[in-house]
Amino acid sequence: MNISDKAPSDHFVITFSLDLPKPSRERRTRTTRDIRLIDKQNFKEMLSAALSSCPPGADVETQAELYISNLEEAPSHHAPARTRSINHPSISTMVHFRNQAGKTRKTYERESGTNPN
């Protein structure tokens, strides 16, 4: 970075070099399901079958555990989970400042009714 004062003044010229490594980007994973792929009729039938598959002589806790395990398996069967990796900037403050600038601009546009650009 070079900063030089071209106008006559009582300030000194400041020249320096700054070598900082660029912060690495964080890699995060997200797991999602596309619930639009679920066939509602098949899903309903699977849950109904889970209720009827409970043994009639079993106690309530056993029936509840079996039903809950079937409830947990149903989404995986109809809409499998997909995991993807996303790169995020490691400096969250920069994102914060960008968001604040956007909010300030939107507030200005709303109050004045004009676009500052």
PDB file of C-alpha atoms in Angstrom:
ATOM      1  CA  MET A   1       0.000   0.000   0.000  1.00  0.00           C
ATOM      2  CA  ASN A   2       1.384   3.398  -0.871  1.00  0.00           C
ATOM      3  CA  ILE A   3      -0.037   6.583   0.509  1.00  0.00           C
ATOM      4  CA  SER A   4       1.507   9.785  -0.749  1.00  0.00           C
ATOM      5  CA  ASP A   5       0.458  13.338  -0.116  1.00  0.00           C
ATOM      6  CA  LYS A   6       0.646  15.236  -3.395  1.00  0.00           C
ATOM      7  CA  ALA A   7      -0.512  18.563  -1.967  1.00  0.00           C
ATOM      8  CA  PRO A   8       1.925  20.701   0.010  1.00  0.00           C
ATOM      9  CA  SER A   9       1.281  20.101   3.688  1.00  0.00           C
ATOM     10  CA  ASP A  10       3.019  19.498   6.984  1.00  0.00           C
ATOM     11  CA  HIS A  11       2.332  15.721   6.818  1.00  0.00           C
ATOM     12  CA  PHE A  12       4.914  13.076   6.016  1.00  0.00           C
ATOM     13  CA  VAL A  13       4.591  10.564   3.193  1.00  0.00           C
ATOM     14  CA  ILE A  14       3.671   7.124   4.509  1.00  0.00           C
ATOM     15  CA  THR A  15       4.817   4.117   2.521  1.00  0.00           C
ATOM     16  CA  PHE A  16       4.583   0.562   3.798  1.00  0.00           C
ATOM     17  CA  SER A  17       3.898  -2.949   2.653  1.00  0.00           C
ATOM     18  CA  LEU A  18       1.553  -5.288   4.420  1.00  0.00           C
ATOM     19  CA  ASP A  19       1.891  -9.018   3.899  1.00  0.00           C
ATOM     20  CA  LEU A  20      -1.021 -10.830   5.469  1.00  0.00           C
ATOM     21  CA  PRO A  21      -2.182 -14.233   4.348  1.00  0.00           C
ATOM     22  CA  LYS A  22      -5.725 -14.356   3.078  1.00  0.00           C
ATOM     23  CA  PRO A  23      -7.860 -16.183   5.639  1.00  0.00           C
ATOM     24  CA  SER A  24      -8.938 -19.604   4.513  1.00  0.00           C
ATOM     25  CA  ARG A  25     -12.577 -20.244   3.807  1.00  0.00           C
ATOM     26  CA  GLU A  26     -14.496 -22.472   6.170  1.00  0.00           C
ATOM     27  CA  ARG A  27     -15.980 -25.581   4.654  1.00  0.00           C
ATOM     28  CA  ARG A  28     -19.327 -26.492   6.167  1.00  0.00           C
ATOM     29  CA  THR A  29     -21.642 -29.329   5.294  1.00  0.00           C
ATOM     30  CA  ARG A  30     -25.393 -29.056   4.946  1.00  0.00           C
ATOM     31  CA  THR A  31     -27.766 -31.988   4.846  1.00  0.00           C
ATOM     32  CA  THR A  32     -31.119 -31.449   3.180  1.00  0.00           C
ATOM     33  CA  ARG A  33     -34.079 -33.434   1.904  1.00  0.00           C
ATOM     34  CA  ASP A  34     -36.222 -32.563  -1.073  1.00  0.00           C
ATOM     35  CA  ILE A  35     -39.631 -33.108   0.500  1.00  0.00           C
ATOM     36  CA  ARG A  36     -41.315 -32.321  -2.808  1.00  0.00           C
ATOM     37  CA  LEU A  37     -40.200 -35.781  -3.971  1.00  0.00           C
ATOM     38  CA  ILE A  38     -42.310 -37.528  -1.335  1.00  0.00           C
ATOM     39  CA  ASP A  39     -45.332 -39.277  -2.786  1.00  0.00           C
ATOM     40  CA  LYS A  40     -47.990 -38.416  -0.206  1.00  0.00           C
ATOM     41  CA  GLN A  41     -50.065 -41.533  -0.796  1.00  0.00           C
ATOM     42  CA  ASN A  42     -47.110 -43.922  -0.392  1.00  0.00           C
ATOM     43  CA  PHE A  43     -45.923 -42.005   2.661  1.00  0.00           C
ATOM     44  CA  LYS A  44     -49.396 -42.252   4.213  1.00  0.00           C
ATOM     45  CA  GLU A  45     -49.580 -45.986   3.482  1.00  0.00           C
ATOM     46  CA  MET A  46     -46.137 -46.556   5.009  1.00  0.00           C
ATOM     47  CA  LEU A  47     -47.146 -44.797   8.233  1.00  0.00           C
ATOM     48  CA  SER A  48     -50.443 -46.718   8.374  1.00  0.00           C
ATOM     49  CA  ALA A  49     -48.532 -49.965   7.935  1.00  0.00           C
ATOM     50  CA  ALA A  50     -46.232 -48.921  10.777  1.00  0.00           C
ATOM     51  CA  LEU A  51     -49.246 -48.604  13.079  1.00  0.00           C
ATOM     52  CA  SER A  52     -50.623 -51.990  12.094  1.00  0.00           C
ATOM     53  CA  SER A  53     -47.240 -53.754  12.329  1.00  0.00           C
ATOM     54  CA  CYS A  54     -47.104 -53.320  16.109  1.00  0.00           C
ATOM     55  CA  PRO A  55     -47.681 -56.641  17.886  1.00  0.00           C
ATOM     56  CA  PRO A  56     -51.087 -56.610  19.620  1.00  0.00           C
ATOM     57  CA  GLY A  57     -49.815 -57.996  22.944  1.00  0.00           C
ATOM     58  CA  ALA A  58     -46.875 -55.607  23.266  1.00  0.00           C
ATOM     59  CA  ASP A  59     -46.811 -52.915  25.895  1.00  0.00           C
ATOM     60  CA  VAL A  60     -47.242 -49.255  25.029  1.00  0.00           C
ATOM     61  CA  GLU A  61     -43.513 -48.442  25.265  1.00  0.00           C
ATOM     62  CA  THR A  62     -42.582 -51.156  22.742  1.00  0.00           C
ATOM     63  CA  GLN A  63     -45.305 -50.020  20.354  1.00  0.00           C
ATOM     64  CA  ALA A  64     -44.178 -46.393  20.678  1.00  0.00           C
ATOM     65  CA  GLU A  65     -40.510 -47.304  20.028  1.00  0.00           C
ATOM     66  CA  LEU A  66     -41.450 -49.319  16.942  1.00  0.00           C
ATOM     67  CA  TYR A  67     -43.677 -46.540  15.604  1.00  0.00           C
ATOM     68  CA  ILE A  68     -41.017 -43.874  16.231  1.00  0.00           C
ATOM     69  CA  SER A  69     -38.374 -45.950  14.438  1.00  0.00           C
ATOM     70  CA  ASN A  70     -40.749 -46.315  11.466  1.00  0.00           C
ATOM     71  CA  LEU A  71     -41.385 -42.545  11.527  1.00  0.00           C
ATOM     72  CA  GLU A  72     -37.629 -41.915  11.410  1.00  0.00           C
ATOM     73  CA  GLU A  73     -37.149 -44.317   8.473  1.00  0.00           C
ATOM     74  CA  ALA A  74     -40.029 -42.987   6.354  1.00  0.00           C
ATOM     75  CA  PRO A  75     -38.428 -39.689   5.223  1.00  0.00           C
ATOM     76  CA  SER A  76     -35.143 -41.480   4.437  1.00  0.00           C
ATOM     77  CA  HIS A  77     -37.013 -43.970   2.282  1.00  0.00           C
ATOM     78  CA  HIS A  78     -39.060 -41.429   0.312  1.00  0.00           C
ATOM     79  CA  ALA A  79     -36.694 -38.409   0.232  1.00  0.00           C
ATOM     80  CA  PRO A  80     -33.090 -39.447   0.866  1.00  0.00           C
ATOM     81  CA  ALA A  81     -30.848 -36.946   2.603  1.00  0.00           C
ATOM     82  CA  ARG A  82     -28.260 -35.185   0.464  1.00  0.00           C
ATOM     83  CA  THR A  83     -25.137 -33.697   1.980  1.00  0.00           C
ATOM     84  CA  ARG A  84     -23.209 -30.942   0.265  1.00  0.00           C
ATOM     85  CA  SER A  85     -20.222 -28.854   1.243  1.00  0.00           C
ATOM     86  CA  ILE A  86     -20.416 -25.077   1.218  1.00  0.00           C
ATOM     87  CA  ASN A  87     -17.498 -22.654   1.402  1.00  0.00           C
ATOM     88  CA  HIS A  88     -18.048 -19.803   3.836  1.00  0.00           C
ATOM     89  CA  PRO A  89     -15.798 -16.811   4.391  1.00  0.00           C
ATOM     90  CA  SER A  90     -14.012 -17.201   7.707  1.00  0.00           C
ATOM     91  CA  ILE A  91     -14.467 -13.536   8.637  1.00  0.00           C
ATOM     92  CA  SER A  92     -18.057 -13.134   9.698  1.00  0.00           C
ATOM     93  CA  THR A  93     -17.576  -9.455  10.527  1.00  0.00           C
ATOM     94  CA  MET A  94     -17.212  -8.593   6.851  1.00  0.00           C
ATOM     95  CA  VAL A  95     -20.564 -10.230   6.183  1.00  0.00           C
ATOM     96  CA  HIS A  96     -22.001  -8.260   9.095  1.00  0.00           C
ATOM     97  CA  PHE A  97     -20.724  -4.960   7.656  1.00  0.00           C
ATOM     98  CA  ARG A  98     -22.081  -5.828   4.211  1.00  0.00           C
ATOM     99  CA  ASN A  99     -25.488  -6.627   5.681  1.00  0.00           C
ATOM    100  CA  GLN A 100     -25.478  -3.392   7.690  1.00  0.00           C
ATOM    101  CA  ALA A 101     -24.640  -1.379   4.557  1.00  0.00           C
ATOM    102  CA  GLY A 102     -27.536  -3.043   2.732  1.00  0.00           C
ATOM    103  CA  LYS A 103     -29.931  -2.261   5.566  1.00  0.00           C
ATOM    104  CA  THR A 104     -28.771   1.367   5.651  1.00  0.00           C
ATOM    105  CA  ARG A 105     -29.266   1.709   1.916  1.00  0.00           C
ATOM    106  CA  LYS A 106     -32.732   0.158   2.020  1.00  0.00           C
ATOM    107  CA  THR A 107     -33.704   2.465   4.882  1.00  0.00           C
ATOM    108  CA  TYR A 108     -32.478   5.479   2.913  1.00  0.00           C
ATOM    109  CA  GLU A 109     -34.399   4.387  -0.192  1.00  0.00           C
ATOM    110  CA  ARG A 110     -37.557   3.801   1.824  1.00  0.00           C
ATOM    111  CA  GLU A 111     -37.382   7.158   3.608  1.00  0.00           C
ATOM    112  CA  SER A 112     -36.381   9.294   0.640  1.00  0.00           C
ATOM    113  CA  GLY A 113     -38.149   7.350  -2.084  1.00  0.00           C
ATOM    114  CA  THR A 114     -35.064   7.501  -4.291  1.00  0.00           C
ATOM    115  CA  ASN A 115     -32.187   5.282  -5.217  1.00  0.00           C
ATOM    116  CA  PRO A 116     -28.820   6.795  -4.165  1.00  0.00           C
ATOM    117  CA  ASN A 117     -27.015   5.398  -7.235  1.00  0.00           C
TER     118      ASN A 117
END
